[in-house]
mmCIF file of C-alpha atoms and ligand atoms in Angstrom:
data_model
loop_
_atom_site.group_PDB
_atom_site.id
_atom_site.type_symbol
_atom_site.label_atom_id
_atom_site.label_comp_id
_atom_site.label_asym_id
_atom_site.label_seq_id
_atom_site.Cartn_x
_atom_site.Cartn_y
_atom_site.Cartn_z
ATOM 1 C CA ASP A 1 0.000 0.000 0.000
ATOM 2 C CA LEU A 2 1.981 2.955 -1.311
ATOM 3 C CA GLN A 3 -0.051 5.532 0.620
ATOM 4 C CA GLU A 4 0.611 3.670 3.851
ATOM 5 C CA ILE A 5 4.338 3.490 3.028
ATOM 6 C CA GLU A 6 4.433 7.218 2.328
ATOM 7 C CA ARG A 7 2.718 7.916 5.643
ATOM 8 C CA VAL A 8 5.072 5.663 7.645
ATOM 9 C CA LEU A 9 8.140 7.211 5.984
ATOM 10 C CA GLU A 10 7.313 10.598 7.513
ATOM 11 C CA ASP A 11 8.889 9.149 10.680
ATOM 12 C CA LYS A 12 12.277 10.902 10.890
ATOM 13 C CA THR A 13 13.753 8.157 13.074
ATOM 14 C CA ILE A 14 13.587 5.706 10.172
ATOM 15 C CA SER A 15 16.977 5.684 8.447
ATOM 16 C CA HIS A 16 16.835 2.602 6.209
ATOM 17 C CA VAL A 17 14.088 0.846 4.262
ATOM 18 C CA ALA A 18 14.364 -2.738 3.071
ATOM 19 C CA CYS A 19 12.017 -4.462 0.663
ATOM 20 C CA VAL A 20 11.854 -7.975 -0.757
ATOM 21 C CA HIS A 21 11.443 -7.722 -4.527
ATOM 22 C CA CYS A 22 10.202 -11.185 -5.448
ATOM 23 C CA GLU A 23 8.522 -12.333 -2.272
ATOM 24 C CA THR A 24 8.895 -16.099 -2.434
ATOM 25 C CA THR A 25 6.409 -17.076 0.266
ATOM 26 C CA THR A 26 3.490 -15.895 -1.892
ATOM 27 C CA GLY A 27 4.998 -15.132 -5.305
ATOM 28 C CA ILE A 28 4.221 -11.408 -5.210
ATOM 29 C CA LEU A 29 6.572 -9.147 -7.170
ATOM 30 C CA ASN A 30 6.674 -5.978 -5.102
ATOM 31 C CA PRO A 31 6.680 -2.669 -7.029
ATOM 32 C CA ILE A 32 10.240 -1.579 -6.159
ATOM 33 C CA HIS A 33 10.126 1.316 -8.599
ATOM 34 C CA ASP A 34 7.150 2.963 -6.893
ATOM 35 C CA ILE A 35 8.324 2.106 -3.373
ATOM 36 C CA GLY A 36 11.854 3.304 -4.184
ATOM 37 C CA CYS A 37 10.588 6.692 -5.357
ATOM 38 C CA LEU A 38 8.927 7.202 -1.963
ATOM 39 C CA VAL A 39 11.985 5.969 -0.061
ATOM 40 C CA LYS A 40 14.388 8.247 -1.920
ATOM 41 C CA ALA A 41 12.011 11.232 -1.711
ATOM 42 C CA ALA A 42 12.028 10.697 2.053
ATOM 43 C CA GLY A 43 15.851 10.570 2.031
ATOM 44 C CA LYS A 44 16.249 7.047 3.427
ATOM 45 C CA ILE A 45 18.840 4.397 2.576
ATOM 46 C CA TRP A 46 17.200 1.946 0.147
ATOM 47 C CA ILE A 47 17.935 -1.777 0.458
ATOM 48 C CA VAL A 48 16.403 -4.299 -1.952
ATOM 49 C CA ASP A 49 16.376 -8.054 -1.382
ATOM 50 C CA ALA A 50 16.513 -9.202 -4.989
ATOM 51 C CA MET A 51 17.441 -12.779 -4.054
ATOM 52 C CA SER A 52 15.035 -14.357 -6.464
ATOM 53 C CA SER A 53 14.651 -11.635 -9.070
ATOM 54 C CA PHE A 54 18.148 -10.378 -9.959
ATOM 55 C CA GLY A 55 19.183 -11.883 -13.282
ATOM 56 C CA GLY A 56 15.645 -12.988 -14.111
ATOM 57 C CA VAL A 57 13.700 -9.731 -13.951
ATOM 58 C CA PRO A 58 15.033 -6.689 -15.814
ATOM 59 C CA MET A 59 15.934 -3.820 -13.482
ATOM 60 C CA ASP A 60 18.119 -0.739 -13.765
ATOM 61 C CA ILE A 61 19.765 -0.406 -10.371
ATOM 62 C CA ALA A 62 21.086 3.101 -11.050
ATOM 63 C CA GLU A 63 17.721 4.365 -12.232
ATOM 64 C CA LEU A 64 16.012 2.699 -9.273
ATOM 65 C CA GLU A 65 18.524 4.467 -6.985
ATOM 66 C CA ILE A 66 19.053 1.296 -4.967
ATOM 67 C CA ASP A 67 21.769 1.768 -2.327
ATOM 68 C CA PHE A 68 22.224 -1.939 -1.528
ATOM 69 C CA LEU A 69 20.953 -4.778 -3.715
ATOM 70 C CA ILE A 70 21.271 -8.273 -2.268
ATOM 71 C CA SER A 71 21.206 -11.441 -4.345
ATOM 72 C CA SER A 72 22.555 -14.952 -4.507
ATOM 73 C CA ALA A 73 24.441 -17.248 -6.852
ATOM 74 C CA ASN A 74 21.761 -19.886 -6.986
ATOM 75 C CA LYS A 75 18.525 -18.280 -8.080
ATOM 76 C CA CYS A 76 17.946 -16.478 -11.388
ATOM 77 C CA ILE A 77 21.658 -16.381 -12.251
ATOM 78 C CA GLN A 78 21.404 -20.203 -12.183
ATOM 79 C CA GLY A 79 24.740 -20.832 -10.488
ATOM 80 C CA VAL A 80 25.147 -23.359 -7.667
ATOM 81 C CA PRO A 81 24.449 -22.504 -3.994
ATOM 82 C CA GLY A 82 27.372 -21.170 -1.993
ATOM 83 C CA PHE A 83 27.513 -17.397 -1.799
ATOM 84 C CA GLY A 84 25.432 -14.267 -1.795
ATOM 85 C CA PHE A 85 26.528 -10.932 -3.185
ATOM 86 C CA ILE A 86 25.670 -7.302 -2.695
ATOM 87 C CA LEU A 87 25.806 -4.470 -5.196
ATOM 88 C CA ALA A 88 26.196 -1.226 -3.292
ATOM 89 C CA LYS A 89 26.909 2.418 -3.917
ATOM 90 C CA ARG A 90 30.529 3.034 -3.025
ATOM 91 C CA ASP A 91 29.794 5.859 -0.573
ATOM 92 C CA CYS A 92 27.141 3.705 1.138
ATOM 93 C CA ILE A 93 29.536 0.792 1.658
ATOM 94 C CA GLU A 94 32.293 3.126 2.850
ATOM 95 C CA ALA A 95 29.887 4.513 5.429
ATOM 96 C CA CYS A 96 29.541 0.989 6.885
ATOM 97 C CA LYS A 97 33.165 0.823 8.033
ATOM 98 C CA GLY A 98 33.397 -0.407 11.614
ATOM 99 C CA LEU A 99 29.651 -0.830 12.068
ATOM 100 C CA ALA A 100 29.270 -4.605 11.652
ATOM 101 C CA ARG A 101 28.402 -6.470 14.824
ATOM 102 C CA SER A 102 29.672 -9.768 13.444
ATOM 103 C CA VAL A 103 33.043 -10.813 12.054
ATOM 104 C CA SER A 104 31.750 -13.026 9.260
ATOM 105 C CA LEU A 105 29.056 -10.660 8.069
ATOM 106 C CA ASP A 106 31.244 -7.572 7.913
ATOM 107 C CA LEU A 107 30.443 -6.419 4.415
ATOM 108 C CA TYR A 108 32.821 -3.449 4.528
ATOM 109 C CA ASP A 109 35.752 -5.673 5.518
ATOM 110 C CA GLN A 110 34.930 -8.171 2.783
ATOM 111 C CA TRP A 111 34.751 -5.427 0.166
ATOM 112 C CA ASN A 112 37.869 -3.681 1.462
ATOM 113 C CA THR A 113 39.903 -6.905 1.381
ATOM 114 C CA MET A 114 38.846 -7.497 -2.218
ATOM 115 C CA GLU A 115 39.804 -3.922 -3.109
ATOM 116 C CA GLN A 116 43.176 -4.095 -1.359
ATOM 117 C CA TYR A 117 44.241 -7.585 -2.404
ATOM 118 C CA ASN A 118 43.184 -7.861 -6.018
ATOM 119 C CA GLY A 119 39.862 -9.676 -5.515
ATOM 120 C CA LYS A 120 40.997 -11.872 -2.618
ATOM 121 C CA TRP A 121 38.268 -13.211 -0.347
ATOM 122 C CA ARG A 122 38.632 -12.526 3.352
ATOM 123 C CA PHE A 123 38.372 -16.185 4.302
ATOM 124 C CA THR A 124 38.722 -19.376 2.244
ATOM 125 C CA SER A 125 37.329 -18.618 -1.197
ATOM 126 C CA PRO A 126 34.463 -20.802 -2.447
ATOM 127 C CA THR A 127 36.486 -21.512 -5.589
ATOM 128 C CA HIS A 128 34.204 -24.058 -7.260
ATOM 129 C CA VAL A 129 31.117 -21.985 -6.589
ATOM 130 C CA VAL A 130 32.749 -18.887 -8.065
ATOM 131 C CA ARG A 131 33.821 -20.882 -11.136
ATOM 132 C CA ALA A 132 30.254 -22.190 -11.521
ATOM 133 C CA PHE A 133 28.972 -18.619 -11.161
ATOM 134 C CA TYR A 134 31.260 -17.484 -13.959
ATOM 135 C CA GLN A 135 29.961 -20.291 -16.171
ATOM 136 C CA ALA A 136 26.379 -19.364 -15.241
ATOM 137 C CA LEU A 137 27.015 -15.756 -16.327
ATOM 138 C CA LEU A 138 28.328 -16.991 -19.697
ATOM 139 C CA GLU A 139 25.185 -19.094 -20.099
ATOM 140 C CA LEU A 140 23.006 -16.099 -19.232
ATOM 141 C CA GLU A 141 24.752 -14.148 -21.963
ATOM 142 C CA VAL A 142 24.262 -16.962 -24.497
ATOM 143 C CA GLU A 143 20.560 -17.113 -23.627
ATOM 144 C CA GLY A 144 20.243 -13.455 -24.607
ATOM 145 C CA GLY A 145 20.718 -11.755 -21.267
ATOM 146 C CA VAL A 146 18.240 -10.859 -18.562
ATOM 147 C CA ALA A 147 15.502 -9.779 -21.017
ATOM 148 C CA ALA A 148 15.459 -13.210 -22.718
ATOM 149 C CA ARG A 149 15.600 -15.096 -19.443
ATOM 150 C CA TYR A 150 12.724 -13.004 -18.127
ATOM 151 C CA GLN A 151 10.612 -13.959 -21.166
ATOM 152 C CA ARG A 152 11.329 -17.662 -20.615
ATOM 153 C CA TYR A 153 10.422 -17.462 -16.919
ATOM 154 C CA LEU A 154 7.295 -15.470 -17.759
ATOM 155 C CA GLN A 155 6.151 -18.084 -20.277
ATOM 156 C CA ASN A 156 6.919 -20.869 -17.818
ATOM 157 C CA GLN A 157 4.895 -19.162 -15.092
ATOM 158 C CA GLN A 158 1.949 -18.328 -17.342
ATOM 159 C CA THR A 159 1.805 -21.850 -18.773
ATOM 160 C CA LEU A 160 1.925 -23.261 -15.252
ATOM 161 C CA SER A 161 -0.680 -20.897 -13.845
ATOM 162 C CA GLN A 162 -3.143 -21.360 -16.711
ATOM 163 C CA GLY A 163 -2.644 -25.128 -16.798
ATOM 164 C CA MET A 164 -3.159 -25.476 -13.050
ATOM 165 C CA GLN A 165 -6.337 -23.406 -13.171
ATOM 166 C CA GLN A 166 -7.623 -25.639 -15.985
ATOM 167 C CA LEU A 167 -7.007 -28.571 -13.652
ATOM 168 C CA GLY A 168 -9.206 -26.863 -11.051
ATOM 169 C CA PHE A 169 -6.513 -25.353 -8.806
ATOM 170 C CA GLU A 170 -7.006 -21.849 -7.447
ATOM 171 C CA LEU A 171 -4.359 -19.156 -7.136
ATOM 172 C CA VAL A 172 -3.680 -17.633 -3.733
ATOM 173 C CA LEU A 173 -2.891 -14.197 -5.173
ATOM 174 C CA GLY A 174 -5.845 -12.213 -6.452
ATOM 175 C CA GLU A 175 -5.915 -10.468 -9.818
ATOM 176 C CA GLU A 176 -4.903 -7.182 -8.159
ATOM 177 C CA CYS A 177 -1.598 -8.626 -6.862
ATOM 178 C CA PRO A 178 1.456 -8.369 -9.119
ATOM 179 C CA GLN A 179 2.432 -12.001 -9.737
ATOM 180 C CA SER A 180 6.161 -12.701 -10.150
ATOM 181 C CA PRO A 181 7.384 -14.843 -13.059
ATOM 182 C CA ILE A 182 9.385 -16.922 -10.539
ATOM 183 C CA ILE A 183 7.093 -18.828 -8.211
ATOM 184 C CA THR A 184 3.327 -19.373 -7.866
ATOM 185 C CA THR A 185 1.226 -20.279 -4.835
ATOM 186 C CA PHE A 186 -1.857 -22.504 -5.195
ATOM 187 C CA LEU A 187 -4.545 -23.416 -2.692
ATOM 188 C CA TYR A 188 -4.909 -27.094 -1.795
ATOM 189 C CA PRO A 189 -7.663 -28.736 -3.823
ATOM 190 C CA THR A 190 -10.949 -29.053 -1.933
ATOM 191 C CA ALA A 191 -11.044 -32.881 -2.203
ATOM 192 C CA LYS A 192 -10.992 -34.325 1.343
ATOM 193 C CA SER A 193 -8.588 -37.035 0.209
ATOM 194 C CA PHE A 194 -5.832 -34.529 -0.691
ATOM 195 C CA SER A 195 -2.560 -35.031 1.154
ATOM 196 C CA PHE A 196 0.312 -32.716 0.277
ATOM 197 C CA GLN A 197 2.855 -35.353 1.300
ATOM 198 C CA SER A 198 1.454 -37.884 -1.151
ATOM 199 C CA PHE A 199 1.129 -35.211 -3.872
ATOM 200 C CA TYR A 200 4.763 -34.145 -3.356
ATOM 201 C CA GLU A 201 6.124 -37.687 -3.327
ATOM 202 C CA THR A 202 4.145 -38.836 -6.346
ATOM 203 C CA LEU A 203 5.342 -35.856 -8.373
ATOM 204 C CA LYS A 204 8.910 -36.464 -7.235
ATOM 205 C CA LYS A 205 8.720 -40.062 -8.471
ATOM 206 C CA SER A 206 7.635 -38.702 -11.858
ATOM 207 C CA GLY A 207 10.726 -36.485 -11.888
ATOM 208 C CA TYR A 208 9.210 -33.182 -10.702
ATOM 209 C CA VAL A 209 10.308 -31.649 -7.425
ATOM 210 C CA ILE A 210 8.097 -28.845 -6.134
ATOM 211 C CA TYR A 211 8.636 -26.792 -2.962
ATOM 212 C CA PRO A 212 8.384 -29.165 -0.015
ATOM 213 C CA GLY A 213 6.468 -26.979 2.386
ATOM 214 C CA LYS A 214 4.152 -24.109 2.905
ATOM 215 C CA VAL A 215 5.032 -20.930 4.730
ATOM 216 C CA THR A 216 1.724 -19.385 5.675
ATOM 217 C CA ASP A 217 -1.276 -20.572 7.676
ATOM 218 C CA LEU A 218 -3.194 -20.972 4.442
ATOM 219 C CA ASN A 219 -3.478 -24.473 3.048
ATOM 220 C CA CYS A 220 -1.363 -23.830 0.006
ATOM 221 C CA PHE A 221 1.671 -25.065 -1.864
ATOM 222 C CA ARG A 222 4.187 -23.382 -4.139
ATOM 223 C CA ILE A 223 5.733 -24.246 -7.476
ATOM 224 C CA GLY A 224 8.869 -22.500 -8.676
ATOM 225 C CA ASN A 225 9.711 -22.343 -12.369
ATOM 226 C CA ILE A 226 13.231 -20.879 -12.526
ATOM 227 C CA GLY A 227 16.450 -22.663 -13.384
ATOM 228 C CA GLU A 228 17.108 -24.682 -16.534
ATOM 229 C CA VAL A 229 13.367 -25.177 -17.008
ATOM 230 C CA TYR A 230 11.455 -24.795 -20.276
ATOM 231 C CA ILE A 231 7.834 -24.927 -21.488
ATOM 232 C CA HIS A 232 8.044 -28.666 -22.205
ATOM 233 C CA ASP A 233 9.107 -29.250 -18.587
ATOM 234 C CA ILE A 234 6.091 -27.278 -17.375
ATOM 235 C CA GLU A 235 3.827 -29.286 -19.702
ATOM 236 C CA GLY A 236 5.295 -32.504 -18.343
ATOM 237 C CA LEU A 237 4.658 -31.325 -14.791
ATOM 238 C CA LEU A 238 1.062 -30.396 -15.640
ATOM 239 C CA ALA A 239 0.516 -33.866 -17.142
ATOM 240 C CA ALA A 240 1.904 -35.466 -13.965
ATOM 241 C CA ILE A 241 -0.405 -33.312 -11.816
ATOM 242 C CA ALA A 242 -3.425 -34.130 -14.018
ATOM 243 C CA SER A 243 -2.680 -37.817 -13.652
ATOM 244 C CA TYR A 244 -2.325 -37.433 -9.874
ATOM 245 C CA CYS A 245 -5.693 -35.695 -9.655
ATOM 246 C CA GLU A 246 -7.400 -38.442 -11.628
ATOM 247 C CA ASN A 247 -5.789 -41.296 -9.738
ATOM 248 C CA HIS A 248 -5.811 -39.927 -6.194
ATOM 249 C CA LEU A 249 -8.542 -37.320 -5.980
ATOM 250 C CA ASN A 250 -11.119 -38.772 -8.383
ATOM 251 C CA GLN A 251 -11.020 -35.321 -9.817
ATOM 252 C CA ALA A 252 -11.400 -35.623 -13.547
ATOM 253 C CA VAL A 253 -9.716 -32.945 -15.576
ATOM 254 C CA THR A 254 -12.462 -30.477 -16.328
ATOM 255 C CA ALA A 255 -10.670 -28.454 -18.967
HETATM 256 C C1 PLP B 301 15.885 -17.914 -1.900
HETATM 257 C C2 PLP B 301 15.630 -16.752 -1.078
HETATM 258 C C3 PLP B 301 16.367 -16.569 0.083
HETATM 259 C C4 PLP B 301 17.425 -17.587 0.510
HETATM 260 O O1 PLP B 301 18.551 -17.525 -0.324
HETATM 261 P P1 PLP B 301 19.593 -18.729 -0.490
HETATM 262 O O2 PLP B 301 20.776 -18.179 -1.177
HETATM 263 O O3 PLP B 301 18.887 -19.769 -1.327
HETATM 264 O O4 PLP B 301 19.887 -19.230 0.870
HETATM 265 C C5 PLP B 301 16.102 -15.431 0.837
HETATM 266 N N1 PLP B 301 15.156 -14.530 0.465
HETATM 267 C C6 PLP B 301 14.429 -14.670 -0.665
HETATM 268 C C7 PLP B 301 13.395 -13.639 -1.043
HETATM 269 C C8 PLP B 301 14.643 -15.786 -1.481
HETATM 270 O O5 PLP B 301 13.925 -15.962 -2.600
#
């Protein structure tokens, strides 16, 4: 609620504002452009958690005036898990000197060591993960960059969402919510016989691993569609879900 954000930001004691871009518990893509305009107009430091959007959703960090953008090797960049990274304005990171309350998470010290020692990591470098990250960046380039990857994710998500609704599943997010192209949340089917555990395990046996748990009180489950995943994979998943519904829920496909 942008009006509510604007109102809260009048509080002079607030110095920093953080926002999750692609909010992976529900699948909402928060409007960081609109929120950022309010944050910068109010003169606050602007931190964006772009864990599961950076590399898969086009964004111009300079234009968005983001002071700190946080992301990870293993989401839309499609590297392997092992490190996170932060893109920060130089003056903002310099202002952090001596402020960290933890040794390991001292971002200034990490940055300063890399600056001073030609890219050296402060502690043991995650060499294989960095090499995989480099390869992942080359693959992103070959795919056509962030714009092309965004289109693929968008098509994956739309195919999934439409196919699931044809199978009788309902979306948790209403029409008015901006849906991310990354992950979608569905309500449990109404059939009394539905068990998420059995659904999850049956799909896994067919070669499709969905998110193993839910994160709200709602009876819902999530399906992510990022990574080396294409339309034919989504169609295969939909076929496996249709077959599950017929065999376990006596819910014939109504499409
Ligand atoms: C995936 C994710 C995390 C966790 O990141 P990892 O690098 O996988 O540990 C945190 N926040 C958001 C919004 C995410 O999507």
